Amino acid sequence: MFDRTMSTLHPEHSIRASHGLLSASDLTVTLDGKTLLDIPSIRIDAGGPTIVMGPNGAGKSLLLRLLHGLVLPSRGSIFMQGDPLDAKRRRRQAMVFQSPVILRRSVRANVEFALAAHGVPRARRRSEAIRLLTVAGLQDKARQSAPSLSGGERQKLTVVRALATRPEVLFLDEPTSNLDPASVMAIENLIMNASAEGTKIVLVTHDIGQAGRLGEDVLFLHQGRITEQTPLQAFTVSPKSQEAAAYLSGELLI
Amino acid sequence: MNNFAESFSVSLRLVFLGDAELWAIVLLSLQVSLTAVILACLIGMPFGAMLAVTRFPGRRPLVVTVNALMGLPPVVVGLLVYLMLSNSGPLGVLQLLYTPSAMIIAQLILVAPIIAALTRQTVESLNEEYADQLRSLGVTHLRSVPTLLWDGRFSLATAVLAGFGRAIAEVGAVMIVGGNINHVTRVMTTTIALETSKGNLALALALGAILILIALAVNAAVTLLDAVSRQVSYV
Ligand SMILES: Nc1ncnc2c1ncn2[C@@H]1O[C@H](COP(=O)(O)OP(=O)(O)O)[C@@H](O)[C@H]1O
Ligand SMILES: [Mg+2]
């Protein structure tokens, strides 16, 4: 779906490719006179997962919501493959929120809901939901009420539900915080499978290990500004920005 | 004049041996109140949900008004419906006064604000939780209402039971617009009032016992629903 090699080998191949998968320039979000995000330019390319890091309150969740079209910028606009992010293009994205939103119905119905919202015919929803739940190891819980799942299972369900819509871009906002190692691994597997199948992953995490296991590049946010966007290897060894260096060494950033 | 014990034993016989007149009254009460509650749901639920998910000028005052209407005094509602339906009133041509339809209208006016206000509350708080997720899935605005109503089903069922409880126990409004006419508009509450004043305590007590049973059943149902919903969706 996203042929990275092609666009790097032949930059002239398509004008669209030069825009990146997601891009924006001169982007700001202001609320009550406070500038929450100020991004002169951002570009997220197709390919391996992009990790978004930064201290609490830096604006990571806000950036994801902005790129997903849930918040409108005060200035600037978002482009997907060079075209303005409209309702049609937003439907090619999905998001897993920082606090999982579980519908008060069965596990299977949660997945079927996403399938229905994306126009999958009723006759195919059940089998498709079961297939997706099986991949995540949740098939035995299909008929259980979703709110009664454990934390790890709930988060797995939100990832499965987001993937049910076959998104081209999947935003994940700290999907494994508060989970035990087994659940973290299960969710990372789901993410890696999706990535391998061509879904662009944009993942917020504070877990350097996770960033290393999943990420291709890192976008570091501090006080609503992107201080750097660096390939993962380089980022963990020697970040370019002072803020990222301080963050990685555990210093308190405000 | 009957003494209490005698009235009591007669009332037990009425209940358990199946007195035709008694059951006709109970049946009419249930018919009137259930119809009123169903109509109130058809009006109140979409209206309450609409109030919960839309933003427009004057929405706040409307919400406050609907909440305030939950406490309408039944006697006053009876009086207003009476004025509307009486021969000289604007709806006099319909000839509804002193019919079960008039009682349904009065109870509808009492119950609809309860259903609307509680629906608004339920849907609004659920929407706070769901809004981003639903928008993320491309389910926007009014199209999210069926989802919110369905996922709020336990709270909404409680609201319906509360509305039914208010309707079935209400006496002032149905007395005024129904007229408490034997075999036509006599319901449990109005019969109790009348028979007590006539000194026929047996029938009053029998109906009172049935009314209490219904009230208890409604409350038990609310408690049960609450327990079920907690179990189903502990967070
Ligand atoms: N709806 C909002 N209203 C007011 N302030 C907000 C809102 N959303 C985010 N913020 C502010 O924006 C900043 C960034 O928040 P957030 O994106 O949640 O941070 P992060 O996810 O990096 O921890 C915070 O200072 C937060 O208080
Ligand atoms: Mg956050």
Coordinates of C-alpha atoms and ligand atoms in Angstrom, one line a residue:
Chain A
M1 CA 0.0 0.0 0.0
F2 CA 2.8 2.4 0.9
D3 CA 5.8 1.7 -1.1
R4 CA 8.5 3.4 0.8
T5 CA 11.4 2.2 -1.4
M6 CA 9.7 3.5 -4.5
S7 CA 9.4 7.0 -3.1
T8 CA 12.9 7.1 -1.8
L9 CA 14.4 5.7 -4.9
H10 CA 12.4 7.9 -7.2
P11 CA 11.6 11.1 -5.4
E12 CA 10.1 12.5 -8.6
H13 CA 7.8 9.5 -8.9
S14 CA 4.9 11.4 -7.5
I15 CA 4.4 15.0 -6.3
R16 CA 2.1 13.5 -3.6
A17 CA 5.0 11.5 -2.2
S18 CA 6.9 14.7 -1.6
H19 CA 4.2 15.8 0.8
G20 CA 4.7 12.9 3.1
L21 CA 1.8 10.8 4.4
L22 CA 0.8 13.5 6.9
S23 CA 2.0 17.0 6.8
A24 CA 1.3 20.5 7.9
S25 CA 3.0 23.8 8.1
D26 CA 2.6 26.9 10.3
L27 CA 0.3 24.9 12.6
T28 CA -0.8 26.3 16.0
V29 CA -3.4 25.5 18.6
T30 CA -4.3 28.3 20.9
L31 CA -6.7 28.1 23.8
D32 CA -7.7 31.0 26.0
G33 CA -4.6 32.9 24.8
K34 CA -2.3 30.0 25.7
T35 CA -0.4 28.5 22.8
L36 CA -0.7 24.7 23.3
L37 CA 1.0 23.7 20.1
D38 CA 3.2 25.7 17.8
I39 CA 4.6 23.7 14.9
P40 CA 6.3 25.6 12.0
S41 CA 6.3 22.4 10.0
I42 CA 5.7 18.7 10.5
R43 CA 5.9 15.8 8.1
I44 CA 5.2 12.1 8.9
D45 CA 6.2 9.7 6.1
A46 CA 4.8 6.3 5.3
G47 CA 7.0 3.5 6.5
G48 CA 7.9 2.2 10.0
P49 CA 6.3 3.5 13.2
T50 CA 6.8 7.1 14.2
I51 CA 7.2 7.4 17.9
V52 CA 6.0 10.6 19.6
M53 CA 7.8 11.3 22.9
G54 CA 8.0 14.2 25.3
P55 CA 7.2 15.0 29.0
N56 CA 3.7 15.1 30.4
G57 CA 1.7 18.0 29.1
A58 CA 4.0 18.6 26.1
G59 CA 1.1 18.3 23.8
K60 CA 1.5 14.7 22.5
S61 CA -2.2 13.8 22.8
L62 CA -3.2 17.1 21.4
L63 CA -0.9 16.6 18.4
L64 CA -2.5 13.1 17.7
R65 CA -6.0 14.5 18.0
L66 CA -5.0 17.3 15.6
L67 CA -3.6 15.0 13.0
H68 CA -6.7 12.7 13.3
G69 CA -9.0 15.7 12.8
L70 CA -10.6 15.6 16.2
V71 CA -9.3 19.1 17.0
L72 CA -9.2 22.0 14.6
P73 CA -6.0 24.0 14.6
S74 CA -6.2 27.7 15.3
R75 CA -4.0 28.3 12.4
G76 CA -2.8 26.1 9.5
S77 CA -4.3 22.8 8.2
I78 CA -3.4 19.2 8.0
F79 CA -2.8 17.4 4.8
M80 CA -2.9 13.7 4.1
Q81 CA -0.9 12.6 1.1
G82 CA -1.0 16.3 0.1
D83 CA -4.7 16.7 0.3
P84 CA -6.6 18.5 3.0
L85 CA -7.7 16.2 5.8
D86 CA -11.4 16.0 5.2
A87 CA -14.0 13.5 6.5
K88 CA -13.3 11.0 3.7
R89 CA -9.6 11.0 4.5
R90 CA -10.2 10.9 8.3
R91 CA -12.0 7.6 7.7
R92 CA -8.7 6.1 6.5
Q93 CA -7.2 6.8 10.0
A94 CA -8.0 5.2 13.3
M95 CA -7.0 6.1 16.9
V96 CA -6.6 4.3 20.2
F97 CA -7.1 6.8 23.0
Q98 CA -5.0 7.3 26.1
S99 CA -8.0 6.3 28.2
P100 CA -9.6 3.4 26.4
V101 CA -13.3 4.0 25.4
I102 CA -15.2 0.7 25.8
L103 CA -18.7 0.5 24.5
R104 CA -21.1 -1.0 27.0
R105 CA -21.8 -4.2 25.0
S106 CA -20.2 -7.5 24.3
V107 CA -16.5 -7.7 23.2
R108 CA -17.6 -8.9 19.8
A109 CA -20.2 -6.1 19.5
N110 CA -17.5 -3.5 20.1
V111 CA -15.6 -4.8 17.0
E112 CA -18.8 -5.2 15.0
F113 CA -19.6 -1.5 15.8
A114 CA -16.4 -0.3 14.1
L115 CA -17.1 -2.6 11.2
A116 CA -20.6 -1.3 10.8
A117 CA -19.3 2.3 11.0
H118 CA -17.1 1.5 8.1
G119 CA -19.8 0.1 6.0
V120 CA -19.0 -3.7 6.3
P121 CA -22.2 -5.5 5.5
R122 CA -24.1 -7.0 8.4
A123 CA -23.7 -10.6 7.1
R124 CA -19.9 -10.3 7.2
R125 CA -19.5 -8.5 10.5
R126 CA -19.7 -11.4 12.9
S127 CA -17.2 -13.6 11.2
E128 CA -14.8 -10.7 10.6
A129 CA -15.0 -9.7 14.3
I130 CA -14.3 -13.2 15.4
R131 CA -11.3 -13.4 13.0
L132 CA -9.9 -10.2 14.4
L133 CA -10.5 -11.2 18.0
T134 CA -8.8 -14.5 17.4
V135 CA -5.7 -12.8 16.2
A136 CA -5.6 -10.9 19.5
G137 CA -6.3 -14.0 21.5
L138 CA -9.7 -12.6 22.6
Q139 CA -11.9 -15.1 20.8
D140 CA -13.0 -16.8 24.1
K141 CA -14.2 -13.5 25.4
A142 CA -16.2 -12.6 22.4
R143 CA -19.5 -12.8 24.1
Q144 CA -18.4 -11.4 27.4
S145 CA -19.4 -7.9 28.3
A146 CA -16.6 -5.6 27.2
P147 CA -16.5 -3.4 30.3
S148 CA -15.8 -6.5 32.4
L149 CA -12.5 -7.2 30.7
S150 CA -9.2 -6.7 32.5
G151 CA -7.1 -3.7 31.7
G152 CA -4.9 -5.5 29.3
E153 CA -7.8 -7.2 27.5
R154 CA -9.6 -3.9 27.2
Q155 CA -6.6 -2.2 25.6
K156 CA -6.2 -5.2 23.3
L157 CA -9.8 -4.7 22.3
T158 CA -9.4 -1.1 21.5
V159 CA -6.5 -1.9 19.3
V160 CA -8.4 -4.7 17.5
R161 CA -11.4 -2.4 17.1
A162 CA -9.2 0.4 15.6
L163 CA -7.6 -2.2 13.2
A164 CA -11.0 -3.5 12.2
T165 CA -11.4 -0.4 10.0
R166 CA -8.2 -1.3 8.1
P167 CA -6.7 2.2 8.6
E168 CA -3.9 3.6 6.6
V169 CA -2.8 5.5 9.7
L170 CA -3.2 4.3 13.2
F171 CA -2.6 6.7 16.1
L172 CA -1.9 5.1 19.4
D173 CA -1.8 7.2 22.6
E174 CA 0.2 5.4 25.3
P175 CA -1.6 2.2 24.5
T176 CA 0.5 0.1 27.0
S177 CA 0.8 2.3 30.0
N178 CA -0.3 0.4 33.2
L179 CA -0.1 -3.0 31.6
D180 CA 1.8 -6.0 32.6
P181 CA 4.7 -7.2 30.4
A182 CA 2.6 -10.0 28.7
S183 CA -0.1 -7.6 27.8
V184 CA 2.5 -5.1 26.5
M185 CA 4.0 -7.7 24.4
A186 CA 0.6 -8.8 23.0
I187 CA -0.2 -5.3 22.0
E188 CA 3.2 -4.6 20.5
N189 CA 2.7 -7.7 18.4
L190 CA -0.6 -6.4 17.1
I191 CA 1.0 -3.1 16.3
M192 CA 4.0 -4.7 14.5
N193 CA 1.7 -6.9 12.5
A194 CA -0.4 -3.9 11.4
S195 CA 2.8 -2.1 10.5
A196 CA 4.1 -5.0 8.5
E197 CA 0.8 -5.0 6.6
G198 CA 1.3 -1.4 5.6
T199 CA -0.5 0.6 8.3
K200 CA 1.4 3.7 9.3
I201 CA 1.8 3.7 13.1
V202 CA 2.1 6.9 15.1
L203 CA 2.6 5.9 18.7
V204 CA 3.0 8.0 21.9
T205 CA 5.0 6.3 24.6
H206 CA 7.2 7.1 27.5
D207 CA 8.8 3.6 27.3
I208 CA 12.2 3.9 25.7
G209 CA 12.4 0.1 25.3
Q210 CA 9.1 0.1 23.5
A211 CA 10.3 3.0 21.2
G212 CA 13.4 0.9 20.4
R213 CA 11.4 -2.3 19.7
L214 CA 8.8 -0.6 17.5
G215 CA 10.0 2.7 16.2
E216 CA 11.7 3.9 13.0
D217 CA 11.9 7.6 13.9
V218 CA 11.1 9.7 16.9
L219 CA 9.4 13.0 17.1
F220 CA 10.2 14.8 20.3
L221 CA 7.7 17.4 21.7
H222 CA 8.4 19.9 24.4
Q223 CA 6.0 22.6 25.5
G224 CA 4.0 22.3 22.3
R225 CA 7.0 22.5 20.0
I226 CA 8.8 19.8 18.1
T227 CA 12.4 20.0 19.2
E228 CA 13.6 17.2 16.9
Q229 CA 12.5 14.4 14.5
T230 CA 15.3 11.9 14.4
P231 CA 15.8 8.2 13.3
L232 CA 15.3 6.0 16.3
Q233 CA 18.9 4.7 16.6
A234 CA 20.3 8.2 16.6
F235 CA 17.7 9.5 19.0
T236 CA 18.4 7.0 21.8
V237 CA 22.2 7.3 21.5
S238 CA 22.5 11.0 21.0
P239 CA 19.5 13.1 20.7
K240 CA 19.9 16.4 18.9
S241 CA 18.0 18.6 21.2
Q242 CA 18.9 19.5 24.8
E243 CA 15.3 18.8 25.9
A244 CA 15.3 15.3 24.5
A245 CA 18.7 14.6 26.1
A246 CA 17.4 15.9 29.5
Y247 CA 14.2 13.8 29.1
L248 CA 16.1 10.6 28.3
S249 CA 18.4 11.1 31.3
G250 CA 15.4 11.4 33.5
E251 CA 15.7 15.1 34.3
L252 CA 12.5 16.8 35.1
L253 CA 11.3 18.9 32.2
I254 CA 8.7 21.6 32.5
Chain B
M1 CA -69.1 1.3 60.0
N2 CA -66.6 -1.6 59.3
N3 CA -63.8 -2.1 61.8
F4 CA -60.3 -2.4 60.5
A5 CA -59.9 -6.1 60.9
E6 CA -63.1 -6.8 59.1
S7 CA -62.2 -4.5 56.2
F8 CA -58.8 -6.2 56.0
S9 CA -60.2 -9.7 55.7
V10 CA -62.7 -8.6 53.1
S11 CA -59.9 -6.8 51.2
L12 CA -57.9 -10.0 51.2
R13 CA -60.8 -11.9 49.9
L14 CA -61.2 -9.3 47.1
V15 CA -57.6 -9.6 46.1
F16 CA -57.3 -13.4 46.2
L17 CA -60.7 -14.5 45.1
G18 CA -60.5 -12.2 42.0
D19 CA -63.2 -9.5 42.3
A20 CA -64.2 -8.5 38.8
E21 CA -64.7 -4.9 39.6
L22 CA -61.4 -4.6 41.4
W23 CA -59.4 -6.1 38.5
A24 CA -61.1 -3.9 36.0
I25 CA -59.9 -0.9 38.0
V26 CA -56.4 -2.3 38.2
L27 CA -56.3 -3.1 34.5
L28 CA -57.5 0.4 33.6
S29 CA -54.8 1.9 35.8
L30 CA -52.1 -0.1 34.1
Q31 CA -53.5 0.6 30.7
V32 CA -53.6 4.4 31.3
S33 CA -50.2 4.6 32.9
L34 CA -48.4 2.2 30.6
T35 CA -49.7 4.1 27.5
A36 CA -48.7 7.4 29.0
V37 CA -45.2 6.1 29.8
I38 CA -44.8 4.6 26.3
L39 CA -45.8 7.9 24.7
A40 CA -43.6 9.8 27.1
C41 CA -40.7 7.6 25.9
L42 CA -41.4 8.2 22.3
I43 CA -41.3 12.0 22.9
G44 CA -38.9 12.3 25.8
M45 CA -36.1 10.1 24.7
P46 CA -35.4 11.6 21.3
F47 CA -35.9 15.1 22.7
G48 CA -33.6 14.4 25.7
A49 CA -31.0 12.9 23.5
M50 CA -31.2 15.8 21.1
L51 CA -30.7 18.2 24.0
A52 CA -27.7 16.2 25.1
V53 CA -25.7 16.1 21.8
T54 CA -26.6 19.4 20.2
R55 CA -25.4 22.9 21.0
F56 CA -27.7 25.9 20.2
P57 CA -28.5 29.3 21.7
G58 CA -31.0 28.8 24.5
R59 CA -30.1 25.2 25.2
R60 CA -29.1 25.9 28.8
P61 CA -32.5 27.5 29.7
L62 CA -34.3 24.7 28.0
V63 CA -32.4 22.1 30.0
V64 CA -33.2 23.9 33.2
T65 CA -36.8 24.1 32.2
V66 CA -37.1 20.4 31.4
N67 CA -35.5 19.6 34.7
A68 CA -37.9 21.9 36.5
L69 CA -40.9 20.3 34.8
M70 CA -40.0 17.0 36.5
G71 CA -41.5 18.5 39.6
L72 CA -44.9 19.7 38.1
P73 CA -47.7 19.4 40.7
P74 CA -50.1 16.8 39.3
V75 CA -53.2 18.7 40.5
V76 CA -52.1 21.8 38.5
V77 CA -51.4 19.6 35.4
G78 CA -54.9 18.2 35.9
L79 CA -56.3 21.7 36.0
L80 CA -54.5 22.8 32.9
V81 CA -55.5 19.7 30.9
Y82 CA -59.0 20.2 32.1
L83 CA -59.0 23.8 30.8
M84 CA -57.7 22.6 27.5
L85 CA -60.1 19.8 27.1
S86 CA -63.3 21.3 28.6
N87 CA -66.0 22.2 26.1
S88 CA -65.0 25.9 26.0
G89 CA -61.3 25.0 25.9
P90 CA -59.2 25.0 22.7
L91 CA -59.3 21.3 22.4
G92 CA -62.9 21.0 23.5
V93 CA -64.1 19.7 20.1
L94 CA -62.2 16.5 20.7
Q95 CA -64.6 15.6 23.5
L96 CA -61.9 13.9 25.5
L97 CA -62.7 15.2 29.0
Y98 CA -63.7 12.4 31.4
T99 CA -62.2 9.7 29.1
P100 CA -59.1 7.5 29.7
S101 CA -57.5 9.4 26.8
A102 CA -57.7 12.6 29.0
M103 CA -56.0 10.7 31.8
I104 CA -53.3 9.5 29.5
I105 CA -52.7 13.1 28.3
A106 CA -52.4 14.3 31.9
Q107 CA -50.0 11.5 32.9
L108 CA -48.0 12.0 29.7
I109 CA -47.4 15.6 30.6
L110 CA -46.2 14.5 34.1
V111 CA -44.0 11.8 32.8
A112 CA -42.5 13.1 29.6
P113 CA -40.2 15.7 31.4
I114 CA -38.9 13.0 33.7
I115 CA -38.0 10.8 30.7
A116 CA -36.6 13.7 28.8
A117 CA -34.5 15.1 31.7
L118 CA -33.1 11.8 32.7
T119 CA -32.4 10.8 29.1
R120 CA -30.6 14.1 28.6
Q121 CA -28.5 13.5 31.7
T122 CA -27.6 9.9 30.8
V123 CA -26.8 10.6 27.1
E124 CA -24.8 13.7 27.9
S125 CA -22.5 12.0 30.3
L126 CA -22.1 9.0 28.1
N127 CA -21.4 11.3 25.1
E128 CA -18.6 13.0 27.1
E129 CA -16.9 9.6 27.3
Y130 CA -17.8 8.4 23.8
A131 CA -17.6 11.6 21.6
D132 CA -14.0 11.3 20.5
Q133 CA -14.2 7.6 19.9
L134 CA -17.4 7.8 17.9
R135 CA -16.0 10.7 15.8
S136 CA -12.8 8.7 15.3
L137 CA -14.9 5.9 13.8
G138 CA -16.7 8.4 11.6
V139 CA -20.0 8.3 13.6
T140 CA -20.9 11.9 13.9
H141 CA -23.4 13.9 15.8
L142 CA -27.1 12.9 15.4
R143 CA -26.0 9.5 14.0
S144 CA -24.4 8.8 17.4
V145 CA -27.8 9.1 19.2
P146 CA -28.9 5.5 18.7
T147 CA -25.6 4.3 20.0
L148 CA -25.7 6.5 23.0
L149 CA -29.3 5.5 23.8
W150 CA -28.5 1.8 23.4
D151 CA -25.4 2.0 25.6
G152 CA -27.3 4.0 28.2
R153 CA -30.1 1.4 28.2
F154 CA -29.8 0.5 31.9
S155 CA -30.0 4.1 33.1
L156 CA -32.8 4.8 30.6
A157 CA -34.7 1.8 31.9
T158 CA -34.4 3.2 35.4
A159 CA -35.8 6.5 34.1
V160 CA -38.7 4.7 32.5
L161 CA -39.5 2.9 35.7
A162 CA -39.3 6.2 37.6
G163 CA -41.8 7.6 35.2
F164 CA -44.1 4.7 35.5
G165 CA -43.9 4.9 39.3
R166 CA -45.0 8.6 39.1
A167 CA -47.8 7.9 36.7
I168 CA -49.4 4.9 38.5
A169 CA -49.3 6.5 41.9
E170 CA -50.6 9.9 40.8
V171 CA -54.1 10.9 41.9
G172 CA -54.7 14.6 41.4
A173 CA -54.5 14.9 37.7
V174 CA -56.5 11.8 36.7
M175 CA -59.1 12.7 39.3
I176 CA -59.7 16.1 37.6
V177 CA -59.6 15.1 34.0
G178 CA -61.0 11.6 34.3
G179 CA -63.7 12.5 36.8
N180 CA -63.5 9.1 38.5
I181 CA -66.5 7.7 36.6
N182 CA -67.5 4.2 37.6
H183 CA -66.5 1.6 35.0
V184 CA -65.1 4.3 32.7
T185 CA -62.3 6.4 34.3
R186 CA -61.9 4.9 37.7
V187 CA -58.3 4.0 38.5
M188 CA -56.7 2.6 41.6
T189 CA -55.7 5.9 43.2
T190 CA -59.0 7.7 42.5
T191 CA -61.0 4.7 43.7
I192 CA -59.0 4.6 46.9
A193 CA -59.7 8.2 47.6
L194 CA -63.4 7.9 46.8
E195 CA -64.0 4.6 48.7
T196 CA -62.2 5.7 51.7
S197 CA -64.3 8.8 51.9
K198 CA -67.4 6.7 51.5
G199 CA -66.2 4.4 54.3
N200 CA -65.8 1.3 52.0
L201 CA -62.4 0.5 53.4
A202 CA -62.2 -3.0 52.1
L203 CA -62.0 -2.1 48.4
A204 CA -59.7 0.9 49.3
L205 CA -57.3 -1.4 51.2
A206 CA -57.3 -4.1 48.6
L207 CA -56.4 -1.5 45.9
G208 CA -53.9 0.1 48.3
A209 CA -52.2 -3.3 48.7
I210 CA -52.0 -3.8 45.0
L211 CA -50.6 -0.3 44.5
I212 CA -47.9 -0.9 47.1
L213 CA -47.0 -4.2 45.4
I214 CA -46.6 -2.4 42.1
A215 CA -44.5 0.3 43.7
L216 CA -42.3 -2.3 45.4
A217 CA -42.0 -4.2 42.1
V218 CA -40.9 -1.1 40.3
N219 CA -38.4 -0.3 43.0
A220 CA -37.1 -3.9 43.0
A221 CA -36.7 -3.7 39.3
V222 CA -34.7 -0.4 39.6
T223 CA -32.4 -2.0 42.2
L224 CA -32.0 -5.1 40.1
L225 CA -31.2 -3.1 37.0
D226 CA -28.7 -1.1 38.9
A227 CA -27.0 -4.2 40.1
V228 CA -27.1 -5.8 36.7
S229 CA -25.7 -2.6 35.0
R230 CA -22.9 -2.4 37.7
Q231 CA -22.0 -6.0 37.1
V232 CA -22.1 -5.6 33.4
S233 CA -20.1 -2.4 33.2
Y234 CA -17.9 -2.1 36.3
V235 CA -15.2 0.3 35.2
Ligands
LIG1 N1 -9.3 20.6 25.9 C1 -8.3 21.2 26.5 N2 -8.6 22.4 27.3 C2 -7.6 23.0 27.9 N3 -6.3 22.6 27.8 C3 -6.0 21.5 27.2 C4 -7.0 20.8 26.5 N4 -6.4 19.7 25.9 C5 -5.1 19.8 26.2 N5 -4.9 20.9 27.0 C6 -3.5 21.4 27.4 O1 -2.6 21.1 26.4 C7 -1.4 20.7 27.0 C8 -1.0 19.4 26.3 O2 -1.9 18.4 26.7 P1 -1.7 16.9 26.2 O3 -1.7 16.9 24.7 O4 -2.7 16.1 26.9 O5 -0.3 16.5 26.8 P2 0.5 15.1 26.8 O6 -0.4 14.1 26.0 O7 1.8 15.4 26.0 O8 0.8 14.7 28.2 C9 -1.6 20.6 28.4 O9 -1.0 21.7 29.1 C10 -3.1 20.5 28.6 O10 -3.4 21.1 29.8
MG2 MG -1.3 12.5 26.7

